[in-house]
Amino acid sequence: LGLATPAALVVGLGKASQRGILIRTGAALEALAQTKVMVFDKTGTLTIGKPQITDVYSPNFSSEEALTLAASLEHSSEHPLALAFIEAAQSKGLALDRPDRFETVPGQGIRASLRQKFTLLGNRTFLQSMSVSIPKTFQERLEVWETEGKTSVVLAVDFHVVAAFAVRDELRAESYALIQWLRAEKFQIRLLTGDRKSTAEAIGRNLGLDPSEIYAEVLPSAKEEKISELQNLFGPVTMVGDGVNDAPAMARASCSVSLLGGTDVALEAAQVTLMRGHLSGIRDAVLLSQATLRTIRQNLLASFFYNALGIPIAAGALMPHFGIQLSPVLAGAAMALSSLSVLVNSLRLRRFHQWNQNELKSF
Ligand code: ADP
Ligand code: MG
């Protein structure tokens, strides 16, 4: 009975790590096995996290000048979008300035003083909240980009919009297959992002997600609340994220998953780490955790009945009526046999990769 849980856990966790899935605790494995709700971060999780600038619109500026300003700000930012700007500036050989003052506003953008001018870079809700109005010509561009699934970033200098950038981050090749698998397994699926609704919906369409499954324009602080909400509705929730602005949500979730290659924060916050940096690990992790939990239950049930019968017999319960008495030697052997059966049943988990092979082919 004492071995029933640890034996299965050790084999299950070991098997997982063999497959590049690091599960921190038994509790995380249990939560993962019981979850039927999977929440995904967008940037860096469902997408590859290598955003690129596809369009620049700056009617009164050269695109180099606009890019220099934006990249000078993003240079000090840790947001995944920043990479797009820094790379574009580098490839064009642009010399960047250092902002005099700099502040990131999580889930919104950057507020800084650059060349003695008050500069804002971020999404349009952020700019509007700072009393910058977005000219109609800009708005039209932004809407087109967003319906193409691109993230738009707007630059304002001294409260005037001077440039807009479209940033695209490709979906991971395995994202679609994973979503379809989760759907077939009757999971509730959610996409949780700070990005615009239209951008998120365009990306969601490519993944076969319904608009009702997409929570867009959610500020970092509200992401955690969304997780609580889902927990109240559906029970245990698993959150897959990259730790940028979603570390509190990951901490709130019943189980959290991150991909290697994400941020340090994510690796710190996540209970499950996919070492191969590939989303298909989620399917393995779910199947393996379910198989482990099943094995634990079998072990407990078998041990319980075995002991419930064996101990009274060994104590002589059948002696008065049937004259049957278990010799201590046999009782000892039976005890060892019980441990052995639990171990053998647990070791069956090692064959996991055999029965999972066919399912893996579609990835
Ligand atoms: P996600 O949920 O996709 O990880 P975030 O919550 O980090 O997105 O950010 C939401 C939005 O805020 C981004 O889509 C972007 O428009 C804007 N934003 C946040 N940080 C920055 C930044 N450093 N530069 C430009 N835009 C930013
Ligand atoms: Mg993020």
XYZ file of C-alpha atoms and ligand atoms in Angstrom:
391
model
C 0.000 0.000 0.000
C 2.879 2.320 0.864
C 4.483 1.741 -2.509
C 1.343 2.205 -4.604
C 1.719 5.945 -5.183
C 5.496 6.514 -5.106
C 6.269 3.577 -7.396
C 3.935 4.807 -10.136
C 5.058 8.427 -9.667
C 8.735 7.574 -9.973
C 8.167 5.592 -13.150
C 5.796 8.216 -14.596
C 8.056 11.187 -13.839
C 11.080 9.253 -15.095
C 9.322 8.310 -18.306
C 8.301 11.933 -18.791
C 11.839 13.211 -18.364
C 13.037 10.635 -20.890
C 10.678 12.297 -23.336
C 11.950 15.757 -22.527
C 9.104 16.630 -20.177
C 10.180 17.895 -16.783
C 7.393 17.634 -14.202
C 8.380 19.279 -10.925
C 6.063 17.576 -8.456
C 3.576 14.775 -8.047
C 0.914 17.407 -7.407
C 1.608 19.009 -10.793
C 1.302 15.643 -12.488
C -1.996 15.018 -10.746
C -3.337 18.455 -11.696
C -2.303 17.942 -15.304
C -3.995 14.556 -15.416
C -7.249 16.016 -14.087
C -7.384 19.185 -16.122
C -9.867 19.575 -18.952
C -9.141 23.254 -19.603
C -6.037 24.387 -21.464
C -5.251 28.097 -21.706
C -2.617 29.344 -24.125
C -0.598 32.500 -24.304
C -0.217 33.684 -27.882
C 3.154 35.287 -28.491
C 6.031 32.895 -27.989
C 3.736 30.015 -27.100
C 1.393 29.298 -30.017
C 3.663 31.432 -32.183
C 7.389 30.825 -32.515
C 8.379 34.025 -30.717
C 10.513 35.457 -33.524
C 8.417 38.455 -34.558
C 9.316 40.361 -37.693
C 8.393 43.774 -38.960
C 6.455 43.382 -42.193
C 5.190 46.929 -42.811
C 6.087 50.460 -41.791
C 3.766 53.419 -42.293
C 5.216 56.871 -41.609
C 3.781 59.466 -44.016
C 6.049 62.322 -42.860
C 9.155 60.345 -41.942
C 11.481 58.004 -43.764
C 10.938 54.440 -42.574
C 14.604 54.384 -41.427
C 14.018 57.384 -39.202
C 10.854 55.836 -37.757
C 12.626 52.542 -37.173
C 15.570 54.272 -35.470
C 13.253 55.919 -32.953
C 11.258 52.751 -32.263
C 14.317 50.505 -31.999
C 16.041 52.969 -29.670
C 13.132 52.476 -27.278
C 12.752 48.715 -27.734
C 16.468 48.278 -27.123
C 15.830 48.532 -23.382
C 12.656 46.415 -23.453
C 12.379 42.712 -22.706
C 9.135 42.215 -24.590
C 9.262 39.619 -27.414
C 8.106 42.315 -29.870
C 11.284 44.274 -29.121
C 13.333 41.660 -30.990
C 11.617 42.554 -34.242
C 12.641 46.198 -33.955
C 16.193 45.542 -32.838
C 16.792 43.036 -35.612
C 15.334 45.294 -38.294
C 17.493 48.201 -37.122
C 20.593 46.034 -37.032
C 20.048 44.632 -40.508
C 19.717 48.184 -41.835
C 22.814 49.282 -39.911
C 20.945 52.032 -38.057
C 22.682 53.786 -35.165
C 20.421 53.767 -32.110
C 19.999 56.448 -29.463
C 19.753 55.893 -25.759
C 16.544 57.183 -24.160
C 17.013 59.744 -21.367
C 14.202 58.170 -19.387
C 12.512 54.887 -20.005
C 9.571 52.963 -18.575
C 7.741 49.860 -19.801
C 4.035 49.580 -19.210
C 3.284 45.827 -19.104
C 0.887 44.656 -21.786
C 0.734 48.126 -23.332
C 4.037 49.528 -24.460
C 6.828 51.927 -23.626
C 6.852 55.462 -22.265
C 10.150 57.305 -22.608
C 11.998 60.505 -23.141
C 14.062 60.302 -26.300
C 16.042 63.205 -27.740
C 14.328 65.394 -25.161
C 10.932 64.461 -26.543
C 8.107 62.608 -24.842
C 7.793 59.377 -26.794
C 5.229 56.584 -26.660
C 5.399 53.229 -28.384
C 2.770 50.546 -28.040
C -0.738 49.487 -28.913
C -3.352 52.066 -29.678
C -5.375 51.591 -26.511
C -2.220 52.551 -24.650
C -1.632 55.656 -26.783
C -5.261 56.673 -26.496
C -5.110 56.281 -22.732
C -2.208 58.759 -22.826
C -4.393 61.297 -24.682
C -2.922 60.631 -28.122
C -5.525 60.496 -30.862
C -4.924 58.131 -33.759
C -5.444 59.839 -37.169
C -7.899 58.200 -39.517
C -5.252 57.286 -42.125
C -3.366 55.400 -39.422
C -6.459 53.699 -38.102
C -7.295 52.327 -41.511
C -3.812 50.814 -41.891
C -3.907 49.293 -38.444
C -7.228 47.618 -39.118
C -5.974 46.032 -42.330
C -2.851 44.699 -40.611
C -4.822 43.336 -37.707
C -7.238 41.381 -39.863
C -4.127 39.789 -41.377
C -3.161 38.580 -37.904
C -0.376 41.110 -37.495
C 0.252 43.053 -34.313
C 0.314 46.785 -34.833
C 2.632 49.039 -32.859
C 2.194 52.808 -32.938
C 4.831 55.479 -32.298
C 3.945 58.949 -31.014
C 6.314 61.838 -30.405
C 5.084 64.702 -28.259
C 1.539 63.339 -28.453
C 1.484 63.134 -32.265
C 1.370 59.807 -34.056
C 4.319 59.665 -36.441
C 4.632 56.010 -37.416
C 3.013 52.595 -37.256
C 4.587 49.165 -37.617
C 3.084 45.787 -38.428
C 4.721 42.864 -36.683
C 4.114 39.261 -37.598
C 5.011 36.223 -35.565
C 4.480 32.923 -37.367
C 2.480 30.141 -35.751
C 4.444 27.137 -34.611
C 4.101 24.289 -37.070
C 2.599 22.006 -34.416
C 0.098 24.461 -32.906
C -2.790 23.518 -35.163
C -2.418 19.761 -34.621
C -2.236 20.251 -30.865
C -5.421 22.332 -30.778
C -7.244 19.729 -32.876
C -6.083 16.945 -30.592
C -7.218 18.833 -27.484
C -10.566 19.401 -29.120
C -10.943 15.705 -29.951
C -10.143 14.965 -26.300
C -12.980 17.313 -25.261
C -10.763 19.970 -23.700
C -11.954 23.513 -23.162
C -9.435 25.629 -25.087
C -8.721 29.330 -24.539
C -6.339 31.832 -26.074
C -5.378 34.548 -23.608
C -3.571 37.593 -24.951
C -2.971 41.278 -24.457
C -3.066 41.765 -28.209
C -5.944 43.337 -30.166
C -9.124 41.342 -30.638
C -8.927 41.438 -34.436
C -5.297 40.246 -34.469
C -6.040 37.478 -31.988
C -9.134 36.366 -33.912
C -7.238 36.247 -37.193
C -4.617 34.047 -35.562
C -7.303 32.000 -33.837
C -8.992 31.323 -37.179
C -5.801 29.693 -38.451
C -5.878 27.427 -35.413
C -9.550 26.532 -35.765
C -10.502 28.530 -32.669
C -13.903 30.103 -32.251
C -14.019 33.823 -31.286
C -15.710 32.748 -28.038
C -12.520 30.852 -27.139
C -10.383 33.968 -27.433
C -9.822 36.437 -24.608
C -8.050 39.406 -26.214
C -6.916 42.799 -24.933
C -6.468 41.318 -21.472
C -4.029 43.281 -19.336
C -1.393 41.284 -17.442
C -3.158 41.777 -14.093
C -6.461 40.569 -15.537
C -4.927 37.391 -16.967
C -4.759 35.926 -13.484
C -8.445 36.726 -12.905
C -9.390 34.973 -16.135
C -7.699 31.822 -14.854
C -9.649 31.994 -11.575
C -12.846 32.496 -13.531
C -12.183 29.391 -15.618
C -11.314 27.397 -12.507
C -14.657 28.306 -10.982
C -16.458 27.278 -14.156
C -14.640 24.104 -15.167
C -12.274 22.976 -12.393
C -8.501 22.544 -12.758
C -6.937 24.762 -15.440
C -3.612 24.283 -17.192
C -1.900 27.412 -18.469
C 0.755 27.278 -21.181
C 2.790 30.456 -21.313
C 6.121 32.123 -21.807
C 6.231 34.110 -18.581
C 6.169 37.510 -20.292
C 3.304 39.218 -18.465
C 1.664 35.914 -17.635
C 3.744 34.680 -14.694
C 0.978 35.548 -12.175
C -1.575 33.717 -14.333
C 0.737 30.721 -14.508
C 1.144 30.763 -10.749
C -2.635 30.880 -10.320
C -3.287 27.976 -12.703
C -3.666 24.469 -11.315
C -0.817 23.393 -13.560
C 1.482 25.539 -15.678
C 3.551 24.589 -18.680
C 6.389 26.439 -20.370
C 8.628 25.672 -23.288
C 12.380 25.670 -23.023
C 13.569 28.726 -24.865
C 11.027 30.884 -23.053
C 11.973 33.371 -20.373
C 13.619 32.576 -17.043
C 10.465 33.783 -15.320
C 8.447 31.143 -17.106
C 10.862 28.371 -16.216
C 10.676 29.568 -12.625
C 6.890 29.749 -12.551
C 6.135 26.625 -14.558
C 5.537 23.242 -12.978
C 6.027 21.478 -16.267
C 8.831 22.340 -18.696
C 8.932 21.020 -22.243
C 12.671 20.628 -22.735
C 12.389 20.031 -26.457
C 10.761 23.420 -26.970
C 8.024 21.727 -28.977
C 4.307 22.012 -28.193
C 3.619 18.354 -29.008
C 5.182 17.678 -25.598
C 1.873 18.846 -24.123
C 0.081 15.877 -25.585
C 2.685 13.482 -24.245
C 2.562 15.177 -20.863
C -1.231 14.917 -20.680
C -1.341 11.262 -21.788
C 1.515 10.275 -19.515
C 0.079 12.050 -16.482
C -3.288 10.382 -17.073
C -1.636 6.980 -17.444
C 0.330 7.552 -14.233
C -2.753 8.563 -12.291
C -4.581 5.509 -13.613
C -1.708 3.296 -12.483
C -1.708 4.879 -9.018
C -5.428 4.150 -8.692
C -4.972 0.537 -9.818
C -2.098 0.115 -7.372
C -4.057 1.552 -4.477
C -7.130 -0.507 -5.241
C -5.181 -3.736 -5.677
C -3.100 -3.159 -2.528
C -6.129 -2.249 -0.529
C -8.023 -5.441 -1.372
C -4.927 -7.558 -1.070
C -4.250 -6.217 2.429
C -7.901 -6.221 3.428
C -8.005 -9.963 2.693
C -4.459 -10.943 3.539
C -4.014 -9.331 6.931
C -7.096 -10.932 8.572
C -6.142 -14.312 7.115
C -2.593 -13.950 8.404
C -4.040 -12.948 11.778
C -6.008 -16.201 11.836
C -9.482 -14.985 10.887
C -10.238 -18.259 9.053
C -8.863 -20.448 11.851
C -11.990 -20.943 14.016
C -14.393 -21.975 11.201
C -12.226 -23.348 8.420
C -9.069 -24.307 10.218
C -7.014 -22.372 7.713
C -3.982 -20.629 9.049
C -1.363 -18.787 7.048
C 2.115 -19.665 8.170
C 4.241 -16.571 8.894
C 6.604 -17.635 6.118
C 3.816 -17.644 3.544
C 2.369 -14.407 4.922
C 5.776 -12.759 4.542
C 6.067 -14.047 0.985
C 2.575 -12.786 0.227
C 3.538 -9.376 1.550
C 6.564 -9.264 -0.747
C 4.401 -10.437 -3.629
C 2.061 -7.507 -3.041
C 4.945 -5.044 -3.295
C 6.178 -6.822 -6.375
C 2.793 -6.649 -8.094
C 2.605 -2.905 -7.442
C 6.076 -2.443 -8.894
C 5.334 -4.562 -11.946
C 2.110 -2.672 -12.569
C 3.981 0.638 -12.243
C 6.717 -0.485 -14.587
C 4.108 -1.034 -17.294
C 4.200 2.764 -17.634
C 7.613 2.360 -19.199
C 5.951 0.888 -22.262
C 4.184 4.212 -22.713
C 6.040 5.077 -25.881
C 4.864 1.874 -27.573
C 1.167 2.469 -27.246
C 1.606 6.134 -27.956
C 3.613 5.715 -31.157
C 0.691 5.778 -33.583
C -0.863 8.813 -32.024
C 2.389 10.696 -32.359
C 2.553 10.265 -36.105
C 0.269 13.150 -36.907
C 2.698 15.609 -35.311
P 0.728 38.837 -25.191
O -0.484 38.543 -24.378
O 0.541 38.503 -26.622
O 1.970 38.229 -24.620
P 1.322 41.436 -24.009
O 0.312 41.429 -22.925
O 2.738 41.279 -23.621
O 0.914 40.434 -25.188
O 1.210 42.825 -24.800
C -0.009 43.235 -25.357
C 0.197 44.276 -26.411
O 0.802 45.440 -25.859
C 1.091 43.862 -27.548
O 0.378 43.163 -28.521
C 1.598 45.201 -28.035
O 0.669 45.781 -28.911
C 1.672 46.040 -26.787
N 3.027 46.051 -26.220
C 3.427 45.562 -25.032
N 4.738 45.743 -24.831
C 5.210 46.361 -25.939
C 6.496 46.837 -26.351
N 7.585 46.679 -25.613
N 6.578 47.419 -27.569
C 5.506 47.551 -28.351
N 4.276 47.133 -28.017
C 4.110 46.575 -26.829
Mg 3.189 37.003 -23.571
